[in-house]
Amino acid sequence: MQGTWRWNVVFGITGVVLTVLFSIGNNPLSVIMLRSLYAFVTFFVLAYPARYMFAAILKPPAMIGEPQESDEAKGHSLDVTTPDEGEDLNELLKAQMQGAASAEEQPEMKGAATEGAEAGFQPLTPPQFVSAANKQPEEMAKALRHLTGE
């Protein structure tokens, strides 16, 4: 069964607290204590089926048809090597270079791949902000006062 008897005690104490809270204003202390004892026992016993249902619901499904590996073999080896893709990368670069060269030689062939190569990379050039080097000190002080709210 999932869990320990401590969970049952927690459920029992929860029952005691609820019983005391709901009957503190209507019953004398002796009745409250007796009903709290009954609530503890009832919640303690009802915690077993509740724990069983939670364990059945939260249990992960078993994989059917897959052999179980032994625990001894798990975690002892780790393959961290990557395959050598240098040759594939060289082939792609050669194909790109040949494609760009053939597009320059044959301008009538315009495809999606050659259009991107012809356009080339153009970096983003945002507009320049106004430099503060040629501003007068009075204008700079005025701008600073405006920004700080003075």
mmCIF file of N, CA, C and O in Angstrom, residues 16-112:
data_model
loop_
_atom_site.group_PDB
_atom_site.id
_atom_site.type_symbol
_atom_site.label_atom_id
_atom_site.label_comp_id
_atom_site.label_asym_id
_atom_site.label_seq_id
_atom_site.Cartn_x
_atom_site.Cartn_y
_atom_site.Cartn_z
ATOM 1 N N VAL A 16 -10.387 15.555 13.646
ATOM 2 C CA VAL A 16 -10.501 16.142 14.985
ATOM 3 C C VAL A 16 -10.650 17.656 14.884
ATOM 4 O O VAL A 16 -11.512 18.261 15.536
ATOM 5 N N VAL A 17 -9.818 18.275 14.062
ATOM 6 C CA VAL A 17 -9.860 19.730 13.924
ATOM 7 C C VAL A 17 -11.210 20.181 13.359
ATOM 8 O O VAL A 17 -11.813 21.136 13.858
ATOM 9 N N LEU A 18 -11.696 19.492 12.344
ATOM 10 C CA LEU A 18 -12.997 19.847 11.781
ATOM 11 C C LEU A 18 -14.122 19.683 12.797
ATOM 12 O O LEU A 18 -15.019 20.528 12.895
ATOM 13 N N THR A 19 -14.082 18.597 13.574
ATOM 14 C CA THR A 19 -15.122 18.368 14.576
ATOM 15 C C THR A 19 -15.095 19.458 15.647
ATOM 16 O O THR A 19 -16.148 19.967 16.054
ATOM 17 N N VAL A 20 -13.919 19.832 16.097
ATOM 18 C CA VAL A 20 -13.814 20.877 17.115
ATOM 19 C C VAL A 20 -14.303 22.216 16.563
ATOM 20 O O VAL A 20 -15.041 22.946 17.240
ATOM 21 N N LEU A 21 -13.917 22.533 15.337
ATOM 22 C CA LEU A 21 -14.322 23.813 14.759
ATOM 23 C C LEU A 21 -15.833 23.923 14.578
ATOM 24 O O LEU A 21 -16.415 24.984 14.798
ATOM 25 N N PHE A 22 -16.479 22.834 14.171
ATOM 26 C CA PHE A 22 -17.912 22.896 13.926
ATOM 27 C C PHE A 22 -18.762 22.762 15.185
ATOM 28 O O PHE A 22 -19.931 23.127 15.177
ATOM 29 N N SER A 23 -18.189 22.252 16.276
ATOM 30 C CA SER A 23 -19.023 22.048 17.467
ATOM 31 C C SER A 23 -18.574 22.860 18.679
ATOM 32 O O SER A 23 -19.134 22.692 19.754
ATOM 33 N N ILE A 24 -17.599 23.717 18.547
ATOM 34 C CA ILE A 24 -17.072 24.454 19.698
ATOM 35 C C ILE A 24 -18.105 25.407 20.297
ATOM 36 O O ILE A 24 -18.152 25.600 21.504
ATOM 37 N N GLY A 25 -18.983 25.982 19.495
ATOM 38 C CA GLY A 25 -19.941 26.942 20.019
ATOM 39 C C GLY A 25 -21.231 26.324 20.522
ATOM 40 O O GLY A 25 -21.989 26.966 21.251
ATOM 41 N N ASN A 26 -21.494 25.062 20.201
ATOM 42 C CA ASN A 26 -22.787 24.460 20.513
ATOM 43 C C ASN A 26 -22.736 23.380 21.592
ATOM 44 O O ASN A 26 -23.783 23.014 22.125
ATOM 45 N N ASN A 27 -21.575 22.837 21.883
ATOM 46 C CA ASN A 27 -21.480 21.686 22.779
ATOM 47 C C ASN A 27 -20.494 21.950 23.915
ATOM 48 O O ASN A 27 -19.546 22.718 23.762
ATOM 49 N N PRO A 28 -20.687 21.254 25.034
ATOM 50 C CA PRO A 28 -19.705 21.352 26.130
ATOM 51 C C PRO A 28 -18.415 20.614 25.758
ATOM 52 O O PRO A 28 -18.365 19.827 24.815
ATOM 53 N N LEU A 29 -17.375 20.876 26.525
ATOM 54 C CA LEU A 29 -16.052 20.331 26.228
ATOM 55 C C LEU A 29 -16.031 18.805 26.237
ATOM 56 O O LEU A 29 -15.373 18.187 25.393
ATOM 57 N N SER A 30 -16.769 18.160 27.131
ATOM 58 C CA SER A 30 -16.758 16.697 27.189
ATOM 59 C C SER A 30 -17.361 16.085 25.930
ATOM 60 O O SER A 30 -16.854 15.082 25.411
ATOM 61 N N VAL A 31 -18.414 16.705 25.408
ATOM 62 C CA VAL A 31 -19.034 16.188 24.180
ATOM 63 C C VAL A 31 -18.093 16.411 22.992
ATOM 64 O O VAL A 31 -17.956 15.540 22.133
ATOM 65 N N ILE A 32 -17.445 17.562 22.988
ATOM 66 C CA ILE A 32 -16.513 17.856 21.905
ATOM 67 C C ILE A 32 -15.362 16.838 21.897
ATOM 68 O O ILE A 32 -14.975 16.329 20.840
ATOM 69 N N MET A 33 -14.830 16.520 23.078
ATOM 70 C CA MET A 33 -13.718 15.565 23.166
ATOM 71 C C MET A 33 -14.147 14.168 22.721
ATOM 72 O O MET A 33 -13.407 13.476 22.016
ATOM 73 N N LEU A 34 -15.347 13.736 23.127
ATOM 74 C CA LEU A 34 -15.841 12.412 22.748
ATOM 75 C C LEU A 34 -16.057 12.338 21.234
ATOM 76 O O LEU A 34 -15.651 11.366 20.588
ATOM 77 N N ARG A 35 -16.680 13.360 20.680
ATOM 78 C CA ARG A 35 -16.917 13.366 19.235
ATOM 79 C C ARG A 35 -15.603 13.506 18.458
ATOM 80 O O ARG A 35 -15.473 12.965 17.362
ATOM 81 N N SER A 36 -14.632 14.199 19.009
ATOM 82 C CA SER A 36 -13.326 14.294 18.371
ATOM 83 C C SER A 36 -12.631 12.940 18.341
ATOM 84 O O SER A 36 -11.965 12.597 17.350
ATOM 85 N N LEU A 37 -12.776 12.172 19.410
ATOM 86 C CA LEU A 37 -12.213 10.816 19.435
ATOM 87 C C LEU A 37 -12.860 9.952 18.363
ATOM 88 O O LEU A 37 -12.172 9.240 17.627
ATOM 89 N N TYR A 38 -14.202 10.026 18.256
ATOM 90 C CA TYR A 38 -14.902 9.267 17.218
ATOM 91 C C TYR A 38 -14.457 9.716 15.815
ATOM 92 O O TYR A 38 -14.262 8.893 14.919
ATOM 93 N N ALA A 39 -14.305 11.017 15.647
ATOM 94 C CA ALA A 39 -13.879 11.539 14.350
ATOM 95 C C ALA A 39 -12.463 11.073 14.006
ATOM 96 O O ALA A 39 -12.185 10.711 12.863
ATOM 97 N N PHE A 40 -11.567 11.049 15.008
ATOM 98 C CA PHE A 40 -10.206 10.588 14.754
ATOM 99 C C PHE A 40 -10.206 9.146 14.284
ATOM 100 O O PHE A 40 -9.557 8.799 13.288
ATOM 101 N N VAL A 41 -10.937 8.293 14.993
ATOM 102 C CA VAL A 41 -10.978 6.869 14.628
ATOM 103 C C VAL A 41 -11.594 6.697 13.240
ATOM 104 O O VAL A 41 -11.083 5.942 12.403
ATOM 105 N N THR A 42 -12.686 7.413 12.966
ATOM 106 C CA THR A 42 -13.358 7.282 11.678
ATOM 107 C C THR A 42 -12.461 7.748 10.539
ATOM 108 O O THR A 42 -12.306 7.045 9.527
ATOM 109 N N PHE A 43 -11.847 8.913 10.684
ATOM 110 C CA PHE A 43 -10.979 9.417 9.630
ATOM 111 C C PHE A 43 -9.732 8.550 9.478
ATOM 112 O O PHE A 43 -9.244 8.359 8.362
ATOM 113 N N PHE A 44 -9.208 8.016 10.586
ATOM 114 C CA PHE A 44 -8.046 7.128 10.527
ATOM 115 C C PHE A 44 -8.367 5.890 9.705
ATOM 116 O O PHE A 44 -7.586 5.470 8.856
ATOM 117 N N VAL A 45 -9.547 5.316 9.932
ATOM 118 C CA VAL A 45 -9.934 4.098 9.216
ATOM 119 C C VAL A 45 -10.268 4.420 7.757
ATOM 120 O O VAL A 45 -9.916 3.651 6.857
ATOM 121 N N LEU A 46 -10.932 5.547 7.497
ATOM 122 C CA LEU A 46 -11.289 5.913 6.128
ATOM 123 C C LEU A 46 -10.072 6.326 5.298
ATOM 124 O O LEU A 46 -10.152 6.368 4.070
ATOM 125 N N ALA A 47 -8.976 6.610 5.949
ATOM 126 C CA ALA A 47 -7.773 6.992 5.212
ATOM 127 C C ALA A 47 -7.193 5.812 4.440
ATOM 128 O O ALA A 47 -6.577 6.011 3.391
ATOM 129 N N TYR A 48 -7.379 4.567 4.920
ATOM 130 C CA TYR A 48 -6.861 3.406 4.206
ATOM 131 C C TYR A 48 -7.487 3.263 2.815
ATOM 132 O O TYR A 48 -6.750 3.134 1.818
ATOM 133 N N PRO A 49 -8.827 3.273 2.676
ATOM 134 C CA PRO A 49 -9.369 3.199 1.319
ATOM 135 C C PRO A 49 -9.016 4.422 0.470
ATOM 136 O O PRO A 49 -8.797 4.297 -0.737
ATOM 137 N N ALA A 50 -8.922 5.597 1.087
ATOM 138 C CA ALA A 50 -8.556 6.795 0.335
ATOM 139 C C ALA A 50 -7.132 6.670 -0.208
ATOM 140 O O ALA A 50 -6.870 6.989 -1.378
ATOM 141 N N ARG A 51 -6.212 6.185 0.620
ATOM 142 C CA ARG A 51 -4.836 5.997 0.161
ATOM 143 C C ARG A 51 -4.763 4.946 -0.934
ATOM 144 O O ARG A 51 -3.997 5.078 -1.892
ATOM 145 N N TYR A 52 -5.550 3.894 -0.811
ATOM 146 C CA TYR A 52 -5.559 2.841 -1.823
ATOM 147 C C TYR A 52 -6.058 3.405 -3.166
ATOM 148 O O TYR A 52 -5.480 3.116 -4.215
ATOM 149 N N MET A 53 -7.128 4.215 -3.121
ATOM 150 C CA MET A 53 -7.655 4.791 -4.358
ATOM 151 C C MET A 53 -6.659 5.770 -4.974
ATOM 152 O O MET A 53 -6.462 5.769 -6.183
ATOM 153 N N PHE A 54 -6.025 6.608 -4.155
ATOM 154 C CA PHE A 54 -5.023 7.532 -4.681
ATOM 155 C C PHE A 54 -3.856 6.779 -5.300
ATOM 156 O O PHE A 54 -3.335 7.173 -6.339
ATOM 157 N N ALA A 55 -3.431 5.687 -4.682
ATOM 158 C CA ALA A 55 -2.320 4.900 -5.222
ATOM 159 C C ALA A 55 -2.714 4.270 -6.552
ATOM 160 O O ALA A 55 -1.904 4.206 -7.482
ATOM 161 N N ALA A 56 -3.961 3.793 -6.654
ATOM 162 C CA ALA A 56 -4.406 3.179 -7.900
ATOM 163 C C ALA A 56 -4.548 4.220 -9.009
ATOM 164 O O ALA A 56 -4.223 3.964 -10.172
ATOM 165 N N ILE A 57 -4.999 5.415 -8.666
ATOM 166 C CA ILE A 57 -5.189 6.453 -9.667
ATOM 167 C C ILE A 57 -3.851 7.017 -10.133
ATOM 168 O O ILE A 57 -3.629 7.230 -11.321
ATOM 169 N N LEU A 58 -2.946 7.256 -9.210
ATOM 170 C CA LEU A 58 -1.682 7.911 -9.539
ATOM 171 C C LEU A 58 -0.595 6.953 -10.010
ATOM 172 O O LEU A 58 0.494 7.399 -10.379
ATOM 173 N N LYS A 59 -0.856 5.659 -10.015
ATOM 174 C CA LYS A 59 0.135 4.670 -10.441
ATOM 175 C C LYS A 59 0.332 4.774 -11.949
ATOM 176 O O LYS A 59 -0.633 4.773 -12.701
ATOM 177 N N PRO A 60 1.586 4.878 -12.418
ATOM 178 C CA PRO A 60 1.811 4.969 -13.862
ATOM 179 C C PRO A 60 1.473 3.634 -14.528
ATOM 180 O O PRO A 60 1.660 2.565 -13.937
ATOM 181 N N PRO A 61 0.977 3.681 -15.769
ATOM 182 C CA PRO A 61 0.623 2.434 -16.441
ATOM 183 C C PRO A 61 1.864 1.626 -16.779
ATOM 184 O O PRO A 61 2.915 2.182 -17.115
ATOM 185 N N ALA A 62 1.744 0.318 -16.699
ATOM 186 C CA ALA A 62 2.865 -0.572 -17.004
ATOM 187 C C ALA A 62 2.972 -0.724 -18.511
ATOM 188 O O ALA A 62 1.975 -0.810 -19.221
ATOM 189 N N MET A 63 4.190 -0.750 -19.016
ATOM 190 C CA MET A 63 4.420 -0.933 -20.437
ATOM 191 C C MET A 63 4.286 -2.407 -20.764
ATOM 192 O O MET A 63 4.948 -3.256 -20.163
ATOM 193 N N ILE A 64 3.433 -2.711 -21.714
ATOM 194 C CA ILE A 64 3.176 -4.097 -22.088
ATOM 195 C C ILE A 64 4.117 -4.471 -23.220
ATOM 196 O O ILE A 64 4.253 -3.750 -24.202
ATOM 197 N N GLY A 65 4.753 -5.624 -23.107
ATOM 198 C CA GLY A 65 5.596 -6.135 -24.163
ATOM 199 C C GLY A 65 7.039 -5.694 -24.098
ATOM 200 O O GLY A 65 7.860 -6.208 -24.828
ATOM 201 N N GLU A 66 7.374 -4.746 -23.286
ATOM 202 C CA GLU A 66 8.753 -4.309 -23.176
ATOM 203 C C GLU A 66 9.435 -5.051 -22.031
ATOM 204 O O GLU A 66 8.910 -5.109 -20.929
ATOM 205 N N PRO A 67 10.573 -5.631 -22.291
ATOM 206 C CA PRO A 67 11.273 -6.333 -21.205
ATOM 207 C C PRO A 67 11.810 -5.334 -20.185
ATOM 208 O O PRO A 67 12.260 -4.246 -20.539
ATOM 209 N N GLN A 68 11.746 -5.696 -18.948
ATOM 210 C CA GLN A 68 12.250 -4.849 -17.877
ATOM 211 C C GLN A 68 13.761 -5.021 -17.770
ATOM 212 O O GLN A 68 14.273 -6.133 -17.725
ATOM 213 N N GLU A 69 14.477 -3.896 -17.738
ATOM 214 C CA GLU A 69 15.920 -3.942 -17.555
ATOM 215 C C GLU A 69 16.228 -4.150 -16.079
ATOM 216 O O GLU A 69 15.495 -3.710 -15.207
ATOM 217 N N SER A 70 17.323 -4.808 -15.828
ATOM 218 C CA SER A 70 17.712 -5.000 -14.442
ATOM 219 C C SER A 70 18.241 -3.682 -13.884
ATOM 220 O O SER A 70 18.791 -2.850 -14.604
ATOM 221 N N ASP A 71 18.072 -3.492 -12.602
ATOM 222 C CA ASP A 71 18.523 -2.264 -11.962
ATOM 223 C C ASP A 71 20.047 -2.174 -11.911
ATOM 224 O O ASP A 71 20.603 -1.094 -11.769
ATOM 225 N N GLU A 72 20.717 -3.303 -12.024
ATOM 226 C CA GLU A 72 22.177 -3.300 -11.953
ATOM 227 C C GLU A 72 22.798 -2.634 -13.176
ATOM 228 O O GLU A 72 23.845 -2.011 -13.090
ATOM 229 N N ALA A 73 22.159 -2.749 -14.345
ATOM 230 C CA ALA A 73 22.738 -2.225 -15.582
ATOM 231 C C ALA A 73 22.406 -0.751 -15.794
ATOM 232 O O ALA A 73 23.018 -0.104 -16.636
ATOM 233 N N LYS A 74 21.482 -0.222 -15.068
ATOM 234 C CA LYS A 74 21.059 1.155 -15.289
ATOM 235 C C LYS A 74 22.067 2.147 -14.714
ATOM 236 O O LYS A 74 22.541 1.989 -13.607
ATOM 237 N N GLY A 75 22.390 3.157 -15.511
ATOM 238 C CA GLY A 75 23.209 4.257 -15.035
ATOM 239 C C GLY A 75 24.691 4.025 -15.005
ATOM 240 O O GLY A 75 25.431 4.836 -14.460
ATOM 241 N N HIS A 76 25.170 2.937 -15.575
ATOM 242 C CA HIS A 76 26.606 2.664 -15.511
ATOM 243 C C HIS A 76 27.361 3.189 -16.723
ATOM 244 O O HIS A 76 28.558 3.443 -16.642
ATOM 245 N N SER A 77 26.698 3.352 -17.854
ATOM 246 C CA SER A 77 27.403 3.855 -19.027
ATOM 247 C C SER A 77 26.591 4.961 -19.674
ATOM 248 O O SER A 77 25.370 4.946 -19.662
ATOM 249 N N LEU A 78 27.319 5.907 -20.253
ATOM 250 C CA LEU A 78 26.699 7.046 -20.898
ATOM 251 C C LEU A 78 27.481 7.361 -22.157
ATOM 252 O O LEU A 78 28.695 7.553 -22.114
ATOM 253 N N ASP A 79 26.794 7.373 -23.283
ATOM 254 C CA ASP A 79 27.429 7.641 -24.565
ATOM 255 C C ASP A 79 27.240 9.112 -24.892
ATOM 256 O O ASP A 79 26.142 9.548 -25.218
ATOM 257 N N VAL A 80 28.303 9.905 -24.774
ATOM 258 C CA VAL A 80 28.216 11.327 -25.019
ATOM 259 C C VAL A 80 28.949 11.732 -26.296
ATOM 260 O O VAL A 80 29.218 12.900 -26.501
ATOM 261 N N THR A 81 29.260 10.790 -27.167
ATOM 262 C CA THR A 81 29.936 11.129 -28.411
ATOM 263 C C THR A 81 28.911 11.530 -29.454
ATOM 264 O O THR A 81 27.790 11.029 -29.478
ATOM 265 N N THR A 82 29.316 12.438 -30.318
ATOM 266 C CA THR A 82 28.451 12.850 -31.415
ATOM 267 C C THR A 82 29.069 12.384 -32.716
ATOM 268 O O THR A 82 30.297 12.299 -32.839
ATOM 269 N N PRO A 83 28.244 12.077 -33.689
ATOM 270 C CA PRO A 83 28.817 11.620 -34.959
ATOM 271 C C PRO A 83 29.543 12.762 -35.660
ATOM 272 O O PRO A 83 29.205 13.936 -35.511
ATOM 273 N N ASP A 84 30.553 12.400 -36.444
ATOM 274 C CA ASP A 84 31.336 13.395 -37.166
ATOM 275 C C ASP A 84 30.539 13.839 -38.386
ATOM 276 O O ASP A 84 30.265 13.060 -39.285
ATOM 277 N N GLU A 85 30.147 15.114 -38.397
ATOM 278 C CA GLU A 85 29.360 15.644 -39.505
ATOM 279 C C GLU A 85 30.168 16.636 -40.326
ATOM 280 O O GLU A 85 29.612 17.422 -41.093
ATOM 281 N N GLY A 86 31.462 16.618 -40.185
ATOM 282 C CA GLY A 86 32.319 17.546 -40.909
ATOM 283 C C GLY A 86 32.235 17.349 -42.415
ATOM 284 O O GLY A 86 32.217 18.320 -43.178
ATOM 285 N N GLU A 87 32.199 16.113 -42.858
ATOM 286 C CA GLU A 87 32.135 15.823 -44.292
ATOM 287 C C GLU A 87 30.817 16.305 -44.886
ATOM 288 O O GLU A 87 30.776 16.886 -45.967
ATOM 289 N N ASP A 88 29.706 16.095 -44.163
ATOM 290 C CA ASP A 88 28.402 16.564 -44.637
ATOM 291 C C ASP A 88 28.377 18.091 -44.727
ATOM 292 O O ASP A 88 27.833 18.658 -45.681
ATOM 293 N N LEU A 89 28.960 18.754 -43.765
ATOM 294 C CA LEU A 89 29.005 20.209 -43.759
ATOM 295 C C LEU A 89 29.823 20.732 -44.931
ATOM 296 O O LEU A 89 29.436 21.698 -45.604
ATOM 297 N N ASN A 90 30.941 20.069 -45.224
ATOM 298 C CA ASN A 90 31.766 20.473 -46.369
ATOM 299 C C ASN A 90 31.001 20.309 -47.673
ATOM 300 O O ASN A 90 31.096 21.156 -48.564
ATOM 301 N N GLU A 91 30.254 19.217 -47.808
ATOM 302 C CA GLU A 91 29.465 18.993 -49.020
ATOM 303 C C GLU A 91 28.397 20.068 -49.183
ATOM 304 O O GLU A 91 28.160 20.563 -50.286
ATOM 305 N N LEU A 92 27.727 20.453 -48.099
ATOM 306 C CA LEU A 92 26.721 21.501 -48.179
ATOM 307 C C LEU A 92 27.336 22.834 -48.575
ATOM 308 O O LEU A 92 26.767 23.582 -49.384
ATOM 309 N N LEU A 93 28.484 23.165 -48.017
ATOM 310 C CA LEU A 93 29.155 24.411 -48.364
ATOM 311 C C LEU A 93 29.605 24.415 -49.821
ATOM 312 O O LEU A 93 29.473 25.432 -50.521
ATOM 313 N N LYS A 94 30.115 23.277 -50.305
ATOM 314 C CA LYS A 94 30.530 23.196 -51.705
ATOM 315 C C LYS A 94 29.322 23.360 -52.621
ATOM 316 O O LYS A 94 29.393 24.058 -53.635
ATOM 317 N N ALA A 95 28.194 22.736 -52.259
ATOM 318 C CA ALA A 95 26.992 22.853 -53.087
ATOM 319 C C ALA A 95 26.494 24.281 -53.104
ATOM 320 O O ALA A 95 26.048 24.790 -54.144
ATOM 321 N N GLN A 96 26.587 24.974 -52.008
ATOM 322 C CA GLN A 96 26.146 26.362 -51.945
ATOM 323 C C GLN A 96 27.069 27.246 -52.786
ATOM 324 O O GLN A 96 26.606 28.137 -53.500
ATOM 325 N N MET A 97 28.350 27.008 -52.685
ATOM 326 C CA MET A 97 29.303 27.798 -53.469
ATOM 327 C C MET A 97 29.105 27.542 -54.960
ATOM 328 O O MET A 97 29.135 28.471 -55.763
ATOM 329 N N GLN A 98 28.896 26.288 -55.370
ATOM 330 C CA GLN A 98 28.679 25.966 -56.775
ATOM 331 C C GLN A 98 27.358 26.552 -57.257
ATOM 332 O O GLN A 98 27.237 27.000 -58.384
ATOM 333 N N GLY A 99 26.351 26.566 -56.386
ATOM 334 C CA GLY A 99 25.058 27.148 -56.754
ATOM 335 C C GLY A 99 25.168 28.635 -56.960
ATOM 336 O O GLY A 99 24.583 29.199 -57.887
ATOM 337 N N ALA A 100 25.918 29.323 -56.127
ATOM 338 C CA ALA A 100 26.104 30.766 -56.274
ATOM 339 C C ALA A 100 26.914 31.070 -57.521
ATOM 340 O O ALA A 100 26.625 32.022 -58.249
ATOM 341 N N ALA A 101 27.926 30.255 -57.808
ATOM 342 C CA ALA A 101 28.748 30.468 -59.003
ATOM 343 C C ALA A 101 27.937 30.204 -60.256
ATOM 344 O O ALA A 101 28.034 30.938 -61.236
ATOM 345 N N SER A 102 27.115 29.186 -60.282
ATOM 346 C CA SER A 102 26.311 28.878 -61.476
ATOM 347 C C SER A 102 25.221 29.927 -61.677
ATOM 348 O O SER A 102 24.830 30.210 -62.795
ATOM 349 N N ALA A 103 24.708 30.533 -60.597
ATOM 350 C CA ALA A 103 23.697 31.584 -60.733
ATOM 351 C C ALA A 103 24.309 32.843 -61.329
ATOM 352 O O ALA A 103 23.656 33.555 -62.086
ATOM 353 N N GLU A 104 25.589 33.127 -61.034
ATOM 354 C CA GLU A 104 26.254 34.290 -61.610
ATOM 355 C C GLU A 104 26.525 34.066 -63.086
ATOM 356 O O GLU A 104 26.465 34.975 -63.894
ATOM 357 N N GLU A 105 26.857 32.819 -63.458
ATOM 358 C CA GLU A 105 27.145 32.509 -64.846
ATOM 359 C C GLU A 105 25.873 32.496 -65.682
ATOM 360 O O GLU A 105 25.877 32.863 -66.838
ATOM 361 N N GLN A 106 24.746 32.032 -65.107
ATOM 362 C CA GLN A 106 23.494 31.898 -65.842
ATOM 363 C C GLN A 106 22.438 32.793 -65.204
ATOM 364 O O GLN A 106 21.672 32.358 -64.365
ATOM 365 N N PRO A 107 22.356 34.066 -65.599
ATOM 366 C CA PRO A 107 21.411 34.975 -64.958
ATOM 367 C C PRO A 107 19.957 34.670 -65.292
ATOM 368 O O PRO A 107 19.059 35.114 -64.600
ATOM 369 N N GLU A 108 19.675 33.900 -66.373
ATOM 370 C CA GLU A 108 18.294 33.597 -66.711
ATOM 371 C C GLU A 108 17.659 32.601 -65.749
ATOM 372 O O GLU A 108 16.443 32.502 -65.671
ATOM 373 N N MET A 109 18.459 31.838 -64.993
ATOM 374 C CA MET A 109 17.911 30.872 -64.024
ATOM 375 C C MET A 109 17.711 31.591 -62.700
ATOM 376 O O MET A 109 18.665 31.924 -62.027
ATOM 377 N N LYS A 110 16.458 31.850 -62.367
ATOM 378 C CA LYS A 110 16.157 32.513 -61.099
ATOM 379 C C LYS A 110 15.245 31.585 -60.319
ATOM 380 O O LYS A 110 14.085 31.430 -60.658
ATOM 381 N N GLY A 111 15.755 31.016 -59.263
ATOM 382 C CA GLY A 111 14.963 30.171 -58.377
ATOM 383 C C GLY A 111 14.949 30.770 -56.989
ATOM 384 O O GLY A 111 15.588 31.778 -56.705
ATOM 385 N N ALA A 112 14.206 30.139 -56.113
ATOM 386 C CA ALA A 112 14.103 30.634 -54.736
ATOM 387 C C ALA A 112 15.453 30.558 -54.038
ATOM 388 O O ALA A 112 15.801 31.430 -53.243
#
